[in-house]
């Protein structure tokens, strides 16, 4: 694999570091866009399957699902591609090996992969234009977010009901007791930060989101100064930089974006919370109790603390011979260990959870 020299670095970027990982047969290269501050991590490998994603820090401070709805709406047409759903058109017509978009509690990412160079370049154009120059049509917001429709479309005298892709998706997701339990637990573990809220959206709160709120969130978060690009494969970093600069970055200046996620405050004593959840009419409520306990731990990005958390979780819960798992499986106060048992390390600070159900 050829070494990256100063003459092969695109003038719009500066190289920060590189590191060889022999066991994976790849070179990790980190760059920064001089004008906007956007970062690029390139995993140079002798592999024809090239991968791209752009991720942005998205910190919603309510449960309207603004980040989730924006992820959907951003893919519904852009400046260069002002057509209905270019994303889904490319899914049908592209040679991609992977293509999706994700919303997490504190980030949103748009990844794809392809083994065909022309197809990769086409997808890159669609993705960069959708992320940084999205149309955000109000009608797309109504389709993806929420709108009012007649319960019976051909009967204007029928009741008005809420509809929407994300609204309907989250109604289904939040109907599961374990989803409600997790959201309730994290809202008390994280009382003051973005993790207190449901980034996917609570159905009762999604309908409070306005189109203007969506546009404001987009303008504040979807900027190269708040973005990180990552690529993998045998396309050199410089060629990626040429595309990034030409298709998007040259049109932006650096923006000072304040999006802090601070450590959560610690409690002086345990708190106890009891909350009910809905069941179907006439459904038996026996053996439907969930009892869980959660502890806030250290930083997930601290490799030492993360390793300690993973090791502790494995020792306590990995199988039926593990002491905590054995206690949960044999206790008389429940029927089975909670599916939430284990270490959650996707947030800034890790959470360890154990409990029973039944």
Short mmCIF file of C-alpha atoms in Angstrom, two decimals:
data_model
loop_
_atom_site.label_atom_id
_atom_site.label_comp_id
_atom_site.label_asym_id
_atom_site.label_seq_id
_atom_site.Cartn_x
_atom_site.Cartn_y
_atom_site.Cartn_z
CA UNK A 1 0.00 0.00 0.00
CA UNK A 2 1.55 3.29 -1.09
CA UNK A 3 2.47 5.78 1.60
CA UNK A 4 0.65 9.11 1.66
CA UNK A 5 3.04 12.00 1.02
CA UNK A 6 2.48 15.73 1.36
CA UNK A 7 2.25 16.06 -2.43
CA UNK A 8 -0.62 13.56 -2.57
CA UNK A 9 -2.72 15.43 0.02
CA UNK A 10 -5.48 17.60 -1.42
CA UNK A 11 -4.72 21.31 -0.79
CA UNK A 12 -8.09 21.81 0.92
CA UNK A 13 -7.19 19.23 3.57
CA UNK A 14 -4.45 18.76 6.13
CA UNK A 15 -3.26 15.40 7.38
CA UNK A 16 -3.41 14.97 11.14
CA UNK A 17 -2.07 11.45 11.63
CA UNK A 18 -1.84 7.94 10.23
CA UNK A 19 -1.52 4.56 11.88
CA UNK A 20 -0.91 1.11 10.45
CA UNK A 21 -3.01 -1.78 11.81
CA UNK A 22 -1.18 -4.84 10.61
CA UNK A 23 -3.66 -7.40 11.86
CA UNK A 24 -6.40 -5.81 9.72
CA UNK A 25 -4.05 -4.99 6.83
CA UNK A 26 -5.13 -1.38 6.64
CA UNK A 27 -3.86 2.13 7.26
CA UNK A 28 -5.90 4.57 9.34
CA UNK A 29 -5.51 8.13 8.04
CA UNK A 30 -7.07 11.20 9.67
CA UNK A 31 -7.56 14.49 7.84
CA UNK A 32 -9.19 17.84 8.54
CA UNK A 33 -10.76 20.22 6.05
CA UNK A 34 -8.92 23.51 6.47
CA UNK A 35 -11.85 25.81 5.75
CA UNK A 36 -14.70 24.17 7.66
CA UNK A 37 -12.93 21.94 10.17
CA UNK A 38 -14.75 18.83 8.92
CA UNK A 39 -12.87 15.65 9.83
CA UNK A 40 -12.24 12.66 7.58
CA UNK A 41 -11.17 9.20 8.72
CA UNK A 42 -9.96 7.03 5.86
CA UNK A 43 -9.29 3.32 6.29
CA UNK A 44 -7.04 2.52 3.35
CA UNK A 45 -7.31 -1.17 2.45
CA UNK A 46 -6.80 -3.39 -0.57
CA UNK A 47 -10.52 -4.02 -0.97
CA UNK A 48 -12.79 -3.27 -3.94
CA UNK A 49 -15.81 -2.80 -1.67
CA UNK A 50 -15.58 0.89 -0.84
CA UNK A 51 -17.58 2.33 2.03
CA UNK A 52 -18.62 5.90 2.82
CA UNK A 53 -20.55 7.57 5.57
CA UNK A 54 -21.09 11.08 6.81
CA UNK A 55 -22.20 11.49 10.41
CA UNK A 56 -23.36 14.57 12.29
CA UNK A 57 -23.76 15.26 15.98
CA UNK A 58 -27.49 15.68 16.60
CA UNK A 59 -28.56 16.52 20.16
CA UNK A 60 -32.35 16.93 20.41
CA UNK A 61 -33.56 18.43 23.67
CA UNK A 62 -37.13 17.16 23.41
CA UNK A 63 -38.96 13.99 22.36
CA UNK A 64 -40.53 15.34 19.15
CA UNK A 65 -38.27 13.07 17.10
CA UNK A 66 -36.83 16.02 15.17
CA UNK A 67 -33.52 14.25 14.42
CA UNK A 68 -35.32 11.09 13.29
CA UNK A 69 -37.83 12.93 11.10
CA UNK A 70 -35.02 15.03 9.62
CA UNK A 71 -33.08 11.88 8.74
CA UNK A 72 -36.10 10.74 6.70
CA UNK A 73 -36.98 14.12 5.19
CA UNK A 74 -33.41 14.99 4.15
CA UNK A 75 -33.47 12.03 1.76
CA UNK A 76 -36.64 13.18 0.00
CA UNK A 77 -35.02 15.44 -2.58
CA UNK A 78 -32.18 17.93 -2.76
CA UNK A 79 -30.83 20.86 -4.73
CA UNK A 80 -29.13 18.73 -7.41
CA UNK A 81 -31.80 16.01 -7.31
CA UNK A 82 -35.18 17.77 -6.87
CA UNK A 83 -37.12 14.55 -7.41
CA UNK A 84 -39.31 12.46 -5.16
CA UNK A 85 -37.23 10.12 -2.98
CA UNK A 86 -33.88 9.91 -4.85
CA UNK A 87 -32.68 7.70 -1.99
CA UNK A 88 -35.22 4.96 -2.70
CA UNK A 89 -34.72 5.33 -6.44
CA UNK A 90 -31.03 4.59 -5.94
CA UNK A 91 -31.80 1.58 -3.74
CA UNK A 92 -33.68 0.04 -6.68
CA UNK A 93 -31.25 1.07 -9.42
CA UNK A 94 -27.87 1.08 -7.71
CA UNK A 95 -25.31 -1.72 -7.44
CA UNK A 96 -24.81 -0.92 -3.75
CA UNK A 97 -23.93 -3.64 -1.27
CA UNK A 98 -25.28 -1.53 1.61
CA UNK A 99 -27.32 1.66 1.78
CA UNK A 100 -29.14 3.14 4.76
CA UNK A 101 -29.44 5.99 7.28
CA UNK A 102 -29.47 5.86 11.08
CA UNK A 103 -30.55 8.09 13.95
CA UNK A 104 -29.06 7.45 17.38
CA UNK A 105 -29.39 9.30 20.67
CA UNK A 106 -26.65 11.82 19.82
CA UNK A 107 -25.73 11.33 16.16
CA UNK A 108 -27.21 10.78 12.70
CA UNK A 109 -25.31 8.87 9.99
CA UNK A 110 -25.75 8.22 6.29
CA UNK A 111 -23.69 5.18 5.11
CA UNK A 112 -23.42 3.25 1.86
CA UNK A 113 -21.06 0.74 0.22
CA UNK A 114 -20.46 -0.39 -3.34
CA UNK A 115 -17.97 -2.51 -5.30
CA UNK A 116 -18.52 -0.51 -8.51
CA UNK A 117 -16.58 2.76 -8.76
CA UNK A 118 -19.11 4.54 -10.98
CA UNK A 119 -21.93 3.46 -8.72
CA UNK A 120 -19.94 4.65 -5.68
CA UNK A 121 -19.47 8.09 -7.25
CA UNK A 122 -23.17 8.33 -8.11
CA UNK A 123 -24.20 7.42 -4.57
CA UNK A 124 -21.69 9.88 -3.14
CA UNK A 125 -23.26 12.72 -5.13
CA UNK A 126 -26.75 11.80 -3.95
CA UNK A 127 -25.71 11.46 -0.31
CA UNK A 128 -23.68 14.67 -0.08
CA UNK A 129 -26.40 16.68 -1.81
CA UNK A 130 -29.13 15.17 0.38
CA UNK A 131 -27.25 15.87 3.61
CA UNK A 132 -25.95 19.38 2.93
CA UNK A 133 -28.42 20.76 0.36
CA UNK A 134 -31.71 19.08 1.18
CA UNK A 135 -34.92 20.68 -0.11
CA UNK A 136 -36.93 19.91 3.05
CA UNK A 137 -40.25 20.31 1.28
CA UNK A 138 -43.17 20.90 3.71
CA UNK A 139 -45.12 18.11 2.01
CA UNK A 140 -42.25 15.69 2.62
CA UNK A 141 -42.28 16.75 6.27
CA UNK A 142 -46.01 15.99 6.40
CA UNK A 143 -45.43 12.56 4.87
CA UNK A 144 -42.40 11.56 6.94
CA UNK A 145 -43.30 13.36 10.17
CA UNK A 146 -46.97 13.86 10.93
CA UNK A 147 -50.18 15.07 9.32
CA UNK A 148 -53.93 14.85 9.83
CA UNK A 149 -56.01 12.60 7.60
CA UNK A 150 -59.57 11.37 7.59
CA UNK A 151 -59.78 7.96 9.21
CA UNK A 152 -61.59 6.84 6.07
CA UNK A 153 -59.96 8.71 3.16
CA UNK A 154 -63.13 8.64 1.06
CA UNK A 155 -65.36 9.80 3.93
CA UNK A 156 -64.87 13.46 4.98
CA UNK A 157 -67.25 12.90 7.88
CA UNK A 158 -64.95 10.33 9.50
CA UNK A 159 -62.64 11.29 12.37
CA UNK A 160 -59.35 13.06 11.79
CA UNK A 161 -56.35 10.93 12.77
CA UNK A 162 -52.60 11.46 12.83
CA UNK A 163 -50.50 9.72 10.19
CA UNK A 164 -46.83 9.86 9.19
CA UNK A 165 -43.97 7.46 8.46
CA UNK A 166 -42.00 8.24 11.63
CA UNK A 167 -45.18 8.73 13.69
CA UNK A 168 -46.45 5.28 12.72
CA UNK A 169 -42.98 3.72 13.13
CA UNK A 170 -42.61 5.06 16.67
CA UNK A 171 -46.16 4.08 17.62
CA UNK A 172 -45.17 0.51 16.86
CA UNK A 173 -41.75 0.76 18.49
CA UNK A 174 -43.02 2.36 21.71
CA UNK A 175 -45.87 -0.12 22.08
CA UNK A 176 -43.35 -2.69 23.34
CA UNK A 177 -43.10 -2.71 27.16
CA UNK A 178 -39.31 -3.06 27.05
CA UNK A 179 -39.04 0.08 24.88
CA UNK A 180 -41.12 2.04 27.36
CA UNK A 181 -39.12 0.61 30.23
CA UNK A 182 -35.79 1.59 28.68
CA UNK A 183 -36.97 5.10 27.90
CA UNK A 184 -38.29 5.52 31.44
CA UNK A 185 -35.04 4.23 32.93
CA UNK A 186 -32.79 6.49 30.83
CA UNK A 187 -34.96 9.53 31.52
CA UNK A 188 -34.13 9.15 35.22
CA UNK A 189 -30.48 8.18 34.72
CA UNK A 190 -30.00 11.24 32.48
CA UNK A 191 -32.24 14.01 33.86
CA UNK A 192 -30.44 16.97 32.23
CA UNK A 193 -28.81 15.87 28.94
CA UNK A 194 -29.99 14.85 25.47
CA UNK A 195 -30.20 11.19 26.59
CA UNK A 196 -33.17 12.13 28.78
CA UNK A 197 -35.28 12.36 25.63
CA UNK A 198 -36.42 9.84 23.04
CA UNK A 199 -34.40 10.73 19.94
CA UNK A 200 -36.68 8.56 17.80
CA UNK A 201 -39.70 10.50 19.04
CA UNK A 202 -42.56 9.83 21.40
CA UNK A 203 -45.82 9.60 19.41
CA UNK A 204 -47.56 12.04 21.78
CA UNK A 205 -44.75 14.56 21.25
CA UNK A 206 -44.05 14.03 17.54
CA UNK A 207 -47.25 15.90 16.70
CA UNK A 208 -45.85 18.98 18.48
CA UNK A 209 -42.98 19.33 15.99
CA UNK A 210 -43.46 22.12 13.46
CA UNK A 211 -41.92 22.46 10.03
CA UNK A 212 -40.06 25.58 11.17
CA UNK A 213 -38.53 23.62 14.07
CA UNK A 214 -37.30 21.00 11.60
CA UNK A 215 -35.65 23.61 9.35
CA UNK A 216 -34.04 25.33 12.34
CA UNK A 217 -32.60 22.02 13.57
CA UNK A 218 -31.28 21.25 10.08
CA UNK A 219 -29.53 24.59 9.70
CA UNK A 220 -27.89 24.27 13.12
CA UNK A 221 -26.73 20.64 12.91
CA UNK A 222 -26.28 19.74 9.21
CA UNK A 223 -23.09 21.68 8.53
CA UNK A 224 -19.61 20.39 7.63
CA UNK A 225 -18.19 21.98 10.79
CA UNK A 226 -20.38 19.51 12.70
CA UNK A 227 -19.64 16.53 10.43
CA UNK A 228 -17.23 13.65 10.25
CA UNK A 229 -16.64 11.70 7.05
CA UNK A 230 -15.38 8.13 7.03
CA UNK A 231 -14.31 5.97 4.10
CA UNK A 232 -12.92 2.48 3.65
CA UNK A 233 -11.47 0.68 0.65
CA UNK A 234 -8.97 1.09 -2.16
CA UNK A 235 -10.00 4.54 -3.38
CA UNK A 236 -7.22 6.93 -2.24
CA UNK A 237 -8.10 9.62 0.31
CA UNK A 238 -7.14 12.41 -2.12
CA UNK A 239 -9.77 11.26 -4.61
CA UNK A 240 -12.38 11.35 -1.87
CA UNK A 241 -11.21 14.84 -0.92
CA UNK A 242 -11.62 16.05 -4.49
CA UNK A 243 -15.22 14.86 -4.47
CA UNK A 244 -16.00 16.23 -0.99
CA UNK A 245 -14.59 19.63 -1.93
CA UNK A 246 -16.24 19.86 -5.32
CA UNK A 247 -19.66 18.53 -4.34
CA UNK A 248 -20.13 20.23 -0.97
CA UNK A 249 -17.33 21.65 1.16
CA UNK A 250 -16.21 24.52 -1.06
CA UNK A 251 -19.59 26.20 -0.51
CA UNK A 252 -19.23 26.41 3.27
CA UNK A 253 -17.25 28.45 5.76
CA UNK A 254 -16.33 27.37 9.26
CA UNK A 255 -19.21 27.65 11.72
CA UNK A 256 -18.76 27.71 15.48
CA UNK A 257 -21.34 25.17 16.59
CA UNK A 258 -21.85 24.72 20.32
CA UNK A 259 -23.25 21.23 20.88
CA UNK A 260 -21.90 20.12 24.23
CA UNK A 261 -22.88 16.84 25.85
CA UNK A 262 -21.74 17.18 29.43
CA UNK A 263 -21.39 14.49 32.04
CA UNK A 264 -24.64 13.79 33.86
CA UNK A 265 -24.94 14.81 37.47
CA UNK A 266 -24.59 11.99 39.99
CA UNK A 267 -27.23 11.15 42.57
CA UNK A 268 -26.51 11.17 46.29
CA UNK A 269 -28.88 8.26 46.90
CA UNK A 270 -30.76 5.68 44.80
CA UNK A 271 -34.16 6.70 43.42
CA UNK A 272 -37.12 4.38 43.01
CA UNK A 273 -39.63 4.86 40.20
CA UNK A 274 -42.82 2.93 39.54
CA UNK A 275 -44.68 3.32 36.25
CA UNK A 276 -47.42 1.40 34.49
CA UNK A 277 -47.83 0.54 30.83
CA UNK A 278 -50.82 -0.22 28.65
CA UNK A 279 -52.03 -3.73 27.78
CA UNK A 280 -54.75 -4.85 25.42
CA UNK A 281 -58.30 -4.68 26.69
CA UNK A 282 -59.13 -7.84 28.62
CA UNK A 283 -55.49 -8.99 28.62
CA UNK A 284 -54.33 -10.73 31.79
CA UNK A 285 -51.80 -8.63 33.72
CA UNK A 286 -50.31 -11.54 35.65
CA UNK A 287 -46.56 -12.09 35.21
CA UNK A 288 -46.14 -8.85 33.29
CA UNK A 289 -44.14 -6.94 35.88
CA UNK A 290 -40.62 -5.72 35.06
CA UNK A 291 -38.12 -4.84 37.77
CA UNK A 292 -34.79 -3.35 36.66
CA UNK A 293 -31.92 -1.47 38.24
CA UNK A 294 -29.53 0.83 36.41
CA UNK A 295 -26.15 2.33 37.24
CA UNK A 296 -24.44 5.21 35.47
CA UNK A 297 -20.77 4.38 34.81
CA UNK A 298 -17.77 6.06 33.19
CA UNK A 299 -17.10 7.36 29.70
CA UNK A 300 -17.71 5.02 26.78
CA UNK A 301 -14.86 6.63 24.84
CA UNK A 302 -12.37 5.84 27.60
CA UNK A 303 -10.96 2.52 26.37
CA UNK A 304 -9.86 1.44 29.83
CA UNK A 305 -13.23 2.15 31.43
CA UNK A 306 -15.08 0.58 28.49
CA UNK A 307 -12.98 -2.57 28.70
CA UNK A 308 -13.57 -2.78 32.45
CA UNK A 309 -17.33 -2.38 31.90
CA UNK A 310 -17.42 -5.03 29.17
CA UNK A 311 -15.37 -7.43 31.27
CA UNK A 312 -17.55 -6.90 34.34
CA UNK A 313 -20.73 -7.40 32.31
CA UNK A 314 -19.37 -10.61 30.76
CA UNK A 315 -18.27 -12.03 34.13
CA UNK A 316 -21.65 -11.30 35.72
CA UNK A 317 -24.06 -12.03 32.85
CA UNK A 318 -22.47 -13.93 29.95
CA UNK A 319 -24.16 -17.29 30.56
CA UNK A 320 -26.09 -19.34 33.11
CA UNK A 321 -22.89 -20.10 35.04
CA UNK A 322 -22.24 -16.39 35.58
CA UNK A 323 -23.13 -15.44 39.18
CA UNK A 324 -25.57 -12.61 38.52
CA UNK A 325 -27.25 -14.37 35.60
CA UNK A 326 -27.63 -17.53 37.70
CA UNK A 327 -29.22 -15.52 40.50
CA UNK A 328 -31.65 -13.86 38.09
CA UNK A 329 -32.58 -17.18 36.46
CA UNK A 330 -33.20 -19.02 39.74
CA UNK A 331 -34.92 -16.31 41.81
CA UNK A 332 -38.51 -16.87 42.92
CA UNK A 333 -39.52 -13.23 42.45
CA UNK A 334 -39.49 -13.39 38.66
CA UNK A 335 -39.70 -15.78 35.73
CA UNK A 336 -36.70 -14.70 33.65
CA UNK A 337 -33.87 -12.18 33.45
CA UNK A 338 -34.83 -8.88 31.85
CA UNK A 339 -33.85 -8.56 28.16
CA UNK A 340 -32.30 -5.22 29.15
CA UNK A 341 -29.56 -6.86 31.24
CA UNK A 342 -26.04 -5.84 30.28
CA UNK A 343 -23.81 -2.88 29.47
CA UNK A 344 -25.03 -0.06 27.24
CA UNK A 345 -22.05 1.84 25.84
CA UNK A 346 -23.54 3.77 22.93
CA UNK A 347 -23.98 7.00 24.94
CA UNK A 348 -21.28 9.32 26.26
CA UNK A 349 -21.53 7.63 29.66
CA UNK A 350 -22.12 3.90 29.97
CA UNK A 351 -25.04 2.29 31.76
CA UNK A 352 -25.16 -1.11 33.45
CA UNK A 353 -28.61 -2.65 33.82
CA UNK A 354 -29.92 -5.84 35.40
CA UNK A 355 -33.37 -7.02 36.38
CA UNK A 356 -36.13 -9.57 36.00
CA UNK A 357 -39.51 -9.89 34.34
CA UNK A 358 -42.62 -11.90 35.08
#
